[in-house]
CSV table of C-alpha atoms in Angstrom, one decimal:
chain,number,residue,atom,x,y,z
A,368,MET,CA,74.4,78.5,161.2
A,369,GLN,CA,76.7,80.5,158.9
A,370,HIS,CA,79.1,81.2,161.8
A,371,SER,CA,79.2,77.5,162.6
A,372,THR,CA,79.9,76.6,159.0
A,373,THR,CA,82.8,79.2,158.8
A,374,THR,CA,84.2,77.8,162.0
A,375,ASN,CA,84.1,74.2,160.8
A,376,MET,CA,85.8,75.3,157.5
A,377,SER,CA,88.5,77.1,159.4
A,378,ARG,CA,89.2,74.0,161.5
A,379,PHE,CA,89.2,71.8,158.4
A,380,THR,CA,91.7,74.0,156.5
A,381,LYS,CA,94.0,74.3,159.6
A,382,SER,CA,94.1,70.5,159.9
A,383,LEU,CA,95.5,70.2,156.3
A,384,PRO,CA,99.2,69.7,156.0
A,385,ILE,CA,100.9,72.8,154.6
A,386,GLU,CA,102.1,70.7,151.6
A,387,ILE,CA,98.5,69.9,150.6
A,388,VAL,CA,97.5,73.6,151.0
A,389,GLU,CA,100.3,74.7,148.7
A,390,LYS,CA,99.4,72.1,146.1
A,391,ILE,CA,95.8,73.3,146.1
A,392,ILE,CA,96.8,76.9,145.7
A,393,ASP,CA,99.6,76.2,143.2
A,394,ASN,CA,97.1,74.4,140.9
A,395,ALA,CA,94.4,77.1,141.0
A,396,PRO,CA,93.2,77.8,137.4
A,397,ASP,CA,92.7,81.6,137.4
A,398,GLY,CA,92.9,84.9,139.3
A,399,GLN,CA,89.3,84.6,140.7
A,400,THR,CA,90.2,81.3,142.3
A,401,PHE,CA,93.3,82.8,143.9
A,402,ILE,CA,91.2,85.6,145.4
A,403,ALA,CA,88.7,83.0,146.8
A,404,CYS,CA,91.5,81.0,148.3
A,405,SER,CA,93.1,84.1,149.9
A,406,LEU,CA,89.9,84.6,151.8
A,407,VAL,CA,89.9,81.1,153.4
A,408,CYS,CA,92.3,82.0,156.3
A,409,LYS,CA,95.6,83.7,157.0
A,410,GLU,CA,97.7,80.7,156.2
A,411,TRP,CA,96.2,80.5,152.7
A,412,LEU,CA,96.5,84.2,152.2
A,413,PHE,CA,100.3,84.3,152.4
A,414,ARG,CA,100.6,81.6,149.7
A,415,CYS,CA,98.1,83.3,147.4
A,416,ARG,CA,100.0,86.5,147.5
A,417,PHE,CA,102.8,84.9,145.5
A,418,TYR,CA,100.3,84.7,142.6
A,419,LEU,CA,98.0,87.6,143.1
A,420,PHE,CA,100.9,90.2,143.1
A,421,GLN,CA,103.4,88.3,141.0
A,422,ARG,CA,102.8,90.7,138.1
A,423,ILE,CA,101.8,94.3,138.3
A,424,SER,CA,100.8,96.5,135.4
A,425,LEU,CA,100.6,100.3,135.6
A,426,ARG,CA,100.6,103.3,133.2
A,427,ALA,CA,103.5,105.7,133.1
A,428,GLY,CA,102.8,108.3,135.7
A,429,ASP,CA,100.5,106.2,137.9
A,430,ALA,CA,103.3,105.0,140.3
A,431,GLY,CA,102.2,107.4,143.0
A,432,ASP,CA,98.7,105.9,143.0
A,433,VAL,CA,99.9,102.3,143.5
A,434,LEU,CA,102.7,103.0,146.0
A,435,PRO,CA,100.5,103.0,149.1
A,436,PHE,CA,99.2,99.5,148.1
A,437,LEU,CA,102.7,98.1,147.3
A,438,SER,CA,104.4,99.5,150.4
A,439,GLY,CA,101.5,99.8,152.9
A,440,PRO,CA,101.6,99.2,156.6
A,441,THR,CA,100.8,95.5,156.4
A,442,GLN,CA,103.4,93.0,157.6
A,443,TYR,CA,103.8,91.4,154.1
A,444,LYS,CA,103.8,94.2,151.6
A,445,ALA,CA,102.4,93.4,148.2
A,446,GLY,CA,105.4,94.7,146.4
A,447,ALA,CA,107.7,92.1,148.0
A,448,PHE,CA,105.8,89.4,146.0
A,449,THR,CA,106.1,91.1,142.6
A,450,HIS,CA,108.6,89.7,140.1
A,451,SER,CA,107.3,91.3,136.9
A,452,LEU,CA,106.4,95.0,136.2
A,453,ILE,CA,104.6,96.1,133.1
A,454,VAL,CA,104.6,99.8,132.2
A,455,THR,CA,102.3,101.1,129.4
A,456,GLU,CA,101.9,104.5,127.7
A,457,SER,CA,100.0,107.3,129.3
A,458,ASN,CA,98.6,110.6,128.3
A,459,PRO,CA,101.4,113.1,127.7
A,460,GLU,CA,99.5,115.9,129.5
A,461,LEU,CA,99.3,113.6,132.6
A,462,LEU,CA,103.1,113.1,132.5
A,463,SER,CA,103.8,116.9,132.1
A,464,ASN,CA,101.7,117.5,135.3
A,465,GLN,CA,103.6,115.0,137.4
A,466,LYS,CA,105.5,116.6,140.4
A,467,ASN,CA,108.6,115.0,141.9
A,468,SER,CA,108.1,112.0,139.6
A,469,ARG,CA,111.8,110.9,140.0
A,470,GLU,CA,111.4,110.6,143.7
A,471,THR,CA,108.2,108.6,143.1
A,472,GLY,CA,110.1,106.4,140.7
A,473,ARG,CA,112.8,105.7,143.3
A,474,LYS,CA,110.2,104.8,145.9
A,475,LEU,CA,108.6,102.4,143.4
A,476,VAL,CA,111.9,100.7,142.9
A,477,SER,CA,112.3,100.4,146.7
A,478,ALA,CA,108.8,99.0,147.0
A,479,LEU,CA,109.5,96.3,144.4
A,480,PRO,CA,112.8,94.7,145.6
A,481,ASN,CA,112.3,91.4,143.8
A,482,VAL,CA,111.4,92.5,140.3
A,483,ARG,CA,113.3,90.4,137.7
A,484,GLU,CA,111.2,91.2,134.6
A,485,ILE,CA,110.3,94.6,133.1
A,486,GLN,CA,108.0,95.1,130.1
A,487,MET,CA,107.5,98.6,128.6
A,488,PHE,CA,105.0,99.2,125.8
A,489,GLY,CA,104.5,102.5,123.9
A,490,VAL,CA,106.4,104.6,126.5
A,491,THR,CA,108.7,107.5,126.0
A,492,GLU,CA,112.1,108.2,127.6
A,493,TRP,CA,110.2,109.8,130.4
A,494,ALA,CA,109.2,106.4,131.7
A,495,LEU,CA,112.7,104.8,130.9
A,496,GLU,CA,114.4,107.5,133.1
A,497,ARG,CA,111.9,107.1,136.0
A,498,TYR,CA,111.4,103.3,136.1
A,499,LEU,CA,113.9,101.3,134.1
A,500,ASP,CA,116.9,103.4,135.1
A,501,GLY,CA,115.9,102.9,138.8
A,502,PHE,CA,116.0,99.1,138.5
A,503,ILE,CA,119.2,99.2,136.5
A,504,LEU,CA,120.8,101.4,139.2
A,505,ARG,CA,119.5,98.9,141.8
A,506,ASP,CA,121.3,96.1,140.0
A,507,LEU,CA,124.6,98.0,139.6
A,508,ARG,CA,124.6,98.7,143.4
A,509,ASN,CA,123.7,95.1,144.1
A,510,ARG,CA,126.6,93.9,142.0
A,511,GLU,CA,129.0,96.3,143.7
A,512,ASN,CA,127.9,95.1,147.2
A,513,LYS,CA,127.6,91.4,146.2
A,514,GLY,CA,130.4,90.3,148.5
A,515,ASN,CA,128.6,91.9,151.5
A,516,GLU,CA,125.2,90.1,150.9
A,517,ALA,CA,124.2,86.8,152.5
A,518,ARG,CA,122.4,85.7,149.4
A,519,ASP,CA,122.7,86.4,145.6
A,520,PRO,CA,121.3,89.8,144.7
A,521,VAL,CA,118.1,90.1,142.7
A,522,LEU,CA,118.9,91.3,139.2
A,523,LEU,CA,117.0,92.2,136.0
A,524,GLU,CA,116.8,89.1,133.9
A,525,ASP,CA,114.0,89.7,131.4
A,526,LEU,CA,113.5,93.0,129.5
A,527,THR,CA,110.9,93.9,126.8
A,528,LEU,CA,110.9,97.2,124.9
A,529,SER,CA,108.0,97.6,122.4
A,530,ASP,CA,107.0,100.7,120.4
A,531,VAL,CA,109.3,102.8,122.7
A,532,LYS,CA,110.0,106.4,121.6
A,533,VAL,CA,113.5,107.6,122.4
A,534,GLU,CA,115.9,110.2,121.0
A,535,ASP,CA,118.2,107.6,119.2
A,536,TRP,CA,119.6,104.2,119.5
A,537,LYS,CA,122.3,105.4,122.0
A,538,ALA,CA,119.5,106.0,124.6
A,539,VAL,CA,118.7,102.3,124.5
A,540,GLN,CA,122.2,101.0,124.0
A,541,GLU,CA,123.5,102.6,127.2
A,542,ARG,CA,120.8,101.0,129.2
A,543,LEU,CA,121.4,97.6,127.7
A,544,THR,CA,125.1,97.9,128.4
A,545,ARG,CA,124.4,98.5,132.1
A,546,CYS,CA,122.2,95.4,132.5
A,547,SER,CA,123.6,93.1,129.8
A,548,ASP,CA,125.5,90.7,132.0
A,549,SER,CA,122.4,89.7,133.9
A,550,LEU,CA,119.9,89.5,131.1
A,551,LYS,CA,118.5,86.1,130.2
A,552,CYS,CA,115.7,87.3,127.9
A,553,LEU,CA,115.7,90.4,125.7
A,554,ARG,CA,112.8,91.4,123.4
A,555,ILE,CA,112.9,94.6,121.3
A,556,SER,CA,110.2,95.5,118.8
A,557,SER,CA,109.5,98.7,116.8
A,558,LEU,CA,111.6,101.4,118.4
A,559,HIS,CA,110.9,104.9,117.3
A,560,PHE,CA,113.8,107.4,117.2
A,561,ILE,CA,112.8,111.0,117.4
A,562,ALA,CA,116.2,112.7,117.2
A,563,GLY,CA,116.3,115.1,114.3
A,564,SER,CA,112.6,114.9,113.6
A,565,ALA,CA,111.4,116.7,116.7
A,566,ASP,CA,111.3,120.5,116.9
A,567,PRO,CA,114.5,121.7,118.6
A,568,SER,CA,112.6,124.2,120.7
A,569,ILE,CA,110.4,121.3,122.0
A,570,ARG,CA,113.4,119.3,122.9
A,571,GLU,CA,114.9,122.3,124.7
A,572,LYS,CA,111.7,122.8,126.6
A,573,GLN,CA,111.7,119.1,127.7
A,574,ALA,CA,115.3,119.5,128.9
A,575,THR,CA,114.4,122.6,130.9
A,576,GLU,CA,111.4,120.8,132.4
A,577,ARG,CA,113.6,117.8,133.4
A,578,LEU,CA,116.1,120.1,135.1
A,579,GLN,CA,113.4,122.0,136.9
A,580,GLU,CA,111.9,118.7,138.1
A,581,THR,CA,115.2,117.6,139.4
A,582,LEU,CA,115.6,120.9,141.4
A,583,ASP,CA,112.1,120.6,142.7
A,584,SER,CA,112.7,117.1,143.9
A,585,ALA,CA,115.9,118.2,145.7
A,586,ILE,CA,114.2,121.1,147.4
A,587,THR,CA,111.2,119.1,148.6
A,588,ASP,CA,113.3,116.2,150.1
A,589,GLU,CA,113.2,116.5,153.9
A,590,PRO,CA,116.7,117.3,155.2
A,591,HIS,CA,116.7,114.5,157.8
A,592,LYS,CA,116.1,111.8,155.2
A,593,SER,CA,118.9,109.9,153.5
A,594,ASN,CA,117.3,109.7,150.1
A,595,ARG,CA,119.8,110.1,147.3
A,596,GLN,CA,119.2,113.1,145.1
A,597,PRO,CA,118.3,112.6,141.4
A,598,VAL,CA,121.6,114.2,140.3
A,599,ASP,CA,123.5,111.7,142.4
A,600,ASP,CA,121.6,108.8,140.7
A,601,PHE,CA,122.7,110.1,137.3
A,602,VAL,CA,126.4,110.4,138.5
A,603,GLU,CA,126.3,106.9,140.0
A,604,LEU,CA,124.8,105.4,136.9
A,605,GLU,CA,127.7,106.7,134.9
A,606,ARG,CA,130.3,105.6,137.5
A,607,LEU,CA,129.0,102.0,137.7
A,608,THR,CA,128.4,101.6,133.9
A,609,PRO,CA,130.5,98.7,132.5
A,610,SER,CA,133.0,99.7,129.8
A,611,GLN,CA,131.3,97.3,127.3
A,612,ALA,CA,128.3,95.1,127.0
A,613,SER,CA,128.5,91.4,127.9
A,614,PHE,CA,125.5,89.2,127.0
A,615,THR,CA,127.1,85.9,128.0
A,616,ASN,CA,124.0,84.9,130.0
A,617,ILE,CA,121.4,85.6,127.3
A,618,GLU,CA,119.1,82.7,126.6
A,619,ARG,CA,116.4,84.2,124.5
A,620,LEU,CA,116.7,87.1,122.0
A,621,ALA,CA,113.8,88.5,120.0
A,622,LEU,CA,114.1,91.4,117.6
A,623,GLU,CA,111.0,92.3,115.6
A,624,GLY,CA,110.4,95.1,113.1
A,625,GLU,CA,112.2,98.3,112.2
A,626,HIS,CA,110.7,101.5,111.0
A,627,GLY,CA,112.4,103.7,108.3
A,628,GLY,CA,115.1,105.7,110.1
A,629,SER,CA,114.6,103.8,113.4
A,630,ARG,CA,117.0,101.0,112.6
A,631,PHE,CA,118.6,99.2,115.5
A,632,ALA,CA,119.1,95.5,114.8
A,633,ASN,CA,122.6,95.5,113.3
A,634,SER,CA,123.9,97.8,116.1
A,635,LEU,CA,122.5,95.5,118.8
A,636,LEU,CA,123.7,92.3,117.1
A,637,GLN,CA,127.2,93.8,116.9
A,638,GLU,CA,127.0,94.5,120.7
A,639,ILE,CA,125.9,90.9,121.4
A,640,ALA,CA,128.2,89.1,118.9
A,641,PRO,CA,131.1,91.4,117.8
A,642,THR,CA,132.9,88.5,116.2
A,643,PRO,CA,132.0,84.9,115.1
A,644,THR,CA,133.8,83.6,118.2
A,645,SER,CA,132.0,85.8,120.7
A,646,PRO,CA,131.0,83.7,123.8
A,647,LEU,CA,127.2,83.0,123.8
A,648,PRO,CA,127.0,79.7,125.6
A,649,LYS,CA,123.4,79.9,126.7
A,650,LEU,CA,121.5,81.4,123.7
A,651,THR,CA,118.9,78.8,122.7
A,652,VAL,CA,115.9,80.7,121.3
A,653,LEU,CA,116.3,83.4,118.6
A,654,GLU,CA,113.6,85.5,116.9
A,655,LEU,CA,114.4,87.9,114.0
A,656,PHE,CA,112.6,89.7,111.3
A,657,PHE,CA,112.7,89.4,107.5
A,658,PRO,CA,114.8,90.3,105.6
A,659,LEU,CA,117.5,89.2,108.1
A,660,PRO,CA,119.9,91.9,109.4
A,661,SER,CA,123.3,91.8,107.7
A,662,HIS,CA,125.1,90.9,111.0
A,663,THR,CA,122.9,87.8,111.5
A,664,GLN,CA,125.6,85.4,110.1
A,665,VAL,CA,128.1,86.5,112.7
A,666,LEU,CA,125.5,85.8,115.5
A,667,PHE,CA,124.8,82.4,113.9
A,668,CYS,CA,128.5,81.5,113.9
A,669,ALA,CA,128.9,82.6,117.6
A,670,ALA,CA,125.8,80.7,118.9
A,671,GLY,CA,125.6,78.0,116.2
A,672,ALA,CA,126.1,75.2,118.8
A,673,THR,CA,123.4,76.3,121.1
A,674,ILE,CA,120.4,77.8,119.2
A,675,ASN,CA,117.7,75.2,118.9
A,676,GLU,CA,114.7,77.4,118.0
A,677,LEU,CA,114.7,80.0,115.2
A,678,THR,CA,111.7,82.2,114.3
A,679,ILE,CA,111.6,84.6,111.4
A,680,HIS,CA,108.8,87.3,111.6
A,681,CYS,CA,107.5,88.5,108.2
A,682,SER,CA,104.6,90.7,109.2
A,683,THR,CA,106.5,93.9,108.5
A,684,PHE,CA,107.8,92.7,105.1
A,685,VAL,CA,105.3,94.5,102.8
A,686,THR,CA,107.6,95.6,99.9
A,687,ALA,CA,109.4,93.1,97.7
A,688,VAL,CA,113.2,93.4,97.6
A,689,ASP,CA,114.7,94.6,94.2
A,690,ALA,CA,115.9,91.9,91.9
A,691,SER,CA,119.4,93.2,92.0
A,692,ASN,CA,119.6,92.7,95.8
A,693,GLN,CA,118.2,89.1,96.1
A,694,SER,CA,120.9,88.1,98.6
A,695,ARG,CA,119.0,90.0,101.3
A,696,VAL,CA,116.1,87.5,101.2
A,697,LYS,CA,118.1,84.4,101.8
A,698,MET,CA,117.6,82.6,105.1
A,699,ASP,CA,121.0,81.1,105.5
A,700,PHE,CA,121.1,79.2,108.8
A,701,ARG,CA,123.5,76.4,107.9
A,702,HIS,CA,125.7,77.3,110.9
A,703,LEU,CA,123.0,76.4,113.4
A,704,LYS,CA,124.1,72.8,114.2
A,705,ALA,CA,121.6,72.3,117.1
A,706,LEU,CA,118.5,73.6,115.4
A,707,THR,CA,115.3,71.5,116.1
A,708,ARG,CA,112.5,74.0,115.3
A,709,PHE,CA,112.4,76.5,112.4
A,710,SER,CA,109.4,78.9,112.1
A,711,VAL,CA,108.5,81.5,109.5
A,712,VAL,CA,105.5,83.4,110.7
A,713,GLY,CA,103.3,86.3,109.6
A,714,VAL,CA,103.8,85.7,105.9
A,715,ARG,CA,101.5,88.0,103.9
A,716,VAL,CA,99.7,86.3,101.0
A,717,PHE,CA,99.2,89.7,99.3
A,718,PRO,CA,101.1,91.1,97.6
A,719,SER,CA,102.2,87.8,96.0
A,720,ALA,CA,105.7,89.0,95.3
A,721,THR,CA,106.5,89.3,99.0
A,722,ALA,CA,105.1,85.8,99.8
A,723,SER,CA,107.2,84.4,96.9
A,724,GLN,CA,110.4,86.0,98.2
A,725,VAL,CA,109.8,84.8,101.7
A,726,PHE,CA,109.1,81.2,100.4
A,727,GLY,CA,112.2,81.4,98.2
A,728,GLY,CA,114.4,82.5,101.2
A,729,PHE,CA,112.9,79.6,103.2
A,730,LEU,CA,113.7,77.1,100.5
A,731,SER,CA,117.2,78.4,100.0
A,732,GLY,CA,117.9,78.0,103.8
A,733,LEU,CA,116.6,74.4,103.8
A,734,LYS,CA,118.6,73.4,100.8
A,735,SER,CA,121.9,74.6,102.4
A,736,TYR,CA,121.1,73.1,105.8
A,737,MET,CA,122.8,69.7,106.2
A,738,TYR,CA,122.3,68.7,109.8
A,739,SER,CA,119.8,66.0,110.9
A,740,LYS,CA,118.4,67.5,114.1
A,741,LEU,CA,115.6,69.6,112.6
A,742,LYS,CA,112.3,68.1,113.9
A,743,ILE,CA,109.6,70.8,113.3
A,744,LEU,CA,109.1,73.3,110.4
A,745,HIS,CA,106.4,75.9,110.9
A,746,LEU,CA,104.9,78.2,108.2
A,747,SER,CA,102.3,80.7,109.3
A,748,TYR,CA,100.3,82.8,106.8
A,749,LYS,CA,98.0,85.8,107.2
A,750,ALA,CA,94.5,85.4,105.7
A,751,GLY,CA,94.7,84.5,102.0
A,752,LEU,CA,91.0,84.5,101.0
A,753,GLY,CA,91.1,80.8,100.1
A,754,GLN,CA,93.9,81.0,97.6
A,755,SER,CA,97.3,79.3,97.8
A,756,PRO,CA,100.1,81.7,98.6
A,757,HIS,CA,102.5,79.8,96.3
A,758,THR,CA,102.4,78.0,92.9
A,759,ILE,CA,102.2,74.3,92.6
A,760,ASP,CA,105.8,74.3,91.4
A,761,GLN,CA,107.0,76.0,94.5
A,762,TRP,CA,105.1,73.6,96.7
A,763,ASN,CA,106.6,70.6,94.8
A,764,GLU,CA,110.1,72.1,95.2
A,765,LEU,CA,109.5,72.2,99.0
A,766,ASP,CA,108.3,68.6,98.9
A,767,GLU,CA,111.5,67.6,97.1
A,768,VAL,CA,113.7,69.4,99.6
A,769,LEU,CA,111.9,67.7,102.5
A,770,SER,CA,112.6,64.4,100.9
A,771,SER,CA,116.4,64.9,101.4
A,772,PRO,CA,118.0,62.0,103.4
A,773,HIS,CA,119.0,64.1,106.4
A,774,LEU,CA,115.5,65.7,106.7
A,775,THR,CA,113.7,62.4,106.1
A,776,THR,CA,115.5,61.0,109.1
A,777,SER,CA,114.8,63.8,111.6
A,778,LEU,CA,111.8,65.8,110.4
A,779,GLN,CA,108.6,64.9,112.4
A,780,SER,CA,106.2,67.7,111.5
A,781,LEU,CA,105.5,70.3,108.8
A,782,GLU,CA,103.1,72.8,110.4
A,783,LEU,CA,101.1,75.0,108.0
A,784,ASN,CA,99.0,77.7,109.7
A,785,GLY,CA,96.4,79.9,108.0
A,786,ILE,CA,95.9,77.9,104.7
A,787,MET,CA,93.2,75.4,105.8
A,788,SER,CA,91.2,76.4,102.8
A,789,ILE,CA,93.6,74.6,100.5
A,790,ALA,CA,93.8,71.4,102.6
A,791,SER,CA,92.3,69.3,99.9
A,792,GLN,CA,95.2,70.2,97.5
A,793,MET,CA,97.9,68.8,99.7
A,794,SER,CA,98.1,65.6,97.7
A,795,ARG,CA,99.1,67.6,94.7
A,796,TYR,CA,101.3,70.2,96.5
A,797,LEU,CA,103.2,68.0,98.9
A,798,PRO,CA,102.6,64.4,97.9
A,799,ASN,CA,105.7,62.9,99.6
A,800,ALA,CA,105.2,64.8,102.9
A,801,ARG,CA,101.5,63.8,102.9
A,802,GLU,CA,102.5,60.1,102.4
A,803,ARG,CA,104.9,60.4,105.3
A,804,ARG,CA,102.0,61.9,107.4
A,805,ILE,CA,104.1,64.8,108.6
A,806,ILE,CA,101.8,67.6,107.5
A,807,ARG,CA,99.9,69.3,110.2
A,808,LEU,CA,97.3,71.9,109.2
A,809,ILE,CA,96.5,74.5,111.8
A,810,SER,CA,93.4,76.8,111.4
């Protein structure tokens, strides 16, 4: 009976037009459904692979374990369907025991020919050298051979670096320069620079281990293979590196948080927009942290006609700025002519001085903004234990600003997140906005 049911199901699925099959699979709600669909028949399996293997996550040092799966003997290798690679931190002892890891990294790049997005979380330069550099070199080679290819080459379009530990900013800057002209989305958060803080003897030992690993890889390569040696990869990276960065294709830029001596935002913004007239024709979504980097205004001038979403992250703002330096807390975005959504998120209710400075910067930005395209304002607060993060006078001042003619015309929603406990006070805090029914409280 079971065999008969399976046979009938197979006949039924084969009788379905391929367009219907693709619609069914494309609208599957989760991974388990994709797995179930992939077991129906071979025709369904191929379509499911686009979703099952679209994104792969591995720990730094685990590439050798997943390589057989990605580049196995099957006709349709799993790696060919992967567009996104996520690399997370691993135990340092595991990394120090890796043999020929550079060769493994090159094999991983070859097994994932269609990767367009790379996300790296908590890794060290060990992982950047073995994974990110490999894909950047792939792109440089693809650009060099573009005229000989029948179709446009696959290039890195989306890069995320979060909590990455490197020697200094130069280690990141050089890599961004090499892939800048293809990047559409760049997110950098909380870099950690270890140059000067690490024991010199430790750094010398790491350099020695790196050299030994390169020699070991060269020795163990079989003579009849045409694999490039690691030292050749380094030389070719230098040869193909552009003379300067070009971020003309960037569409989304997100910079979040700096730590003490690990400051990078101004250096990066100077690379992206050296002058107020730098060409940034596609930048539409921008995320920065508070207080804003000093080079922000140059970026605003360069991309003022295209940026339509601006988000300011305040979660790392824990110490109020000195009264003598109040200009740092201003959110001056009057150059953003196309802005439709402005968000300030992660505002800490305690200490109250920081919340007050964030709110003051927010108000100063709104007062100086004169364009009538702004549709959504979003304020998000961290838990405040049922108390208002601002005084009634501050709320009333915001209400007055929102009643300005140009904002009255365009503004459709004032979203307030994390202050549901003071919802009953809105008639006192924001009477005009409440009357216009534009307040939206989010729990």
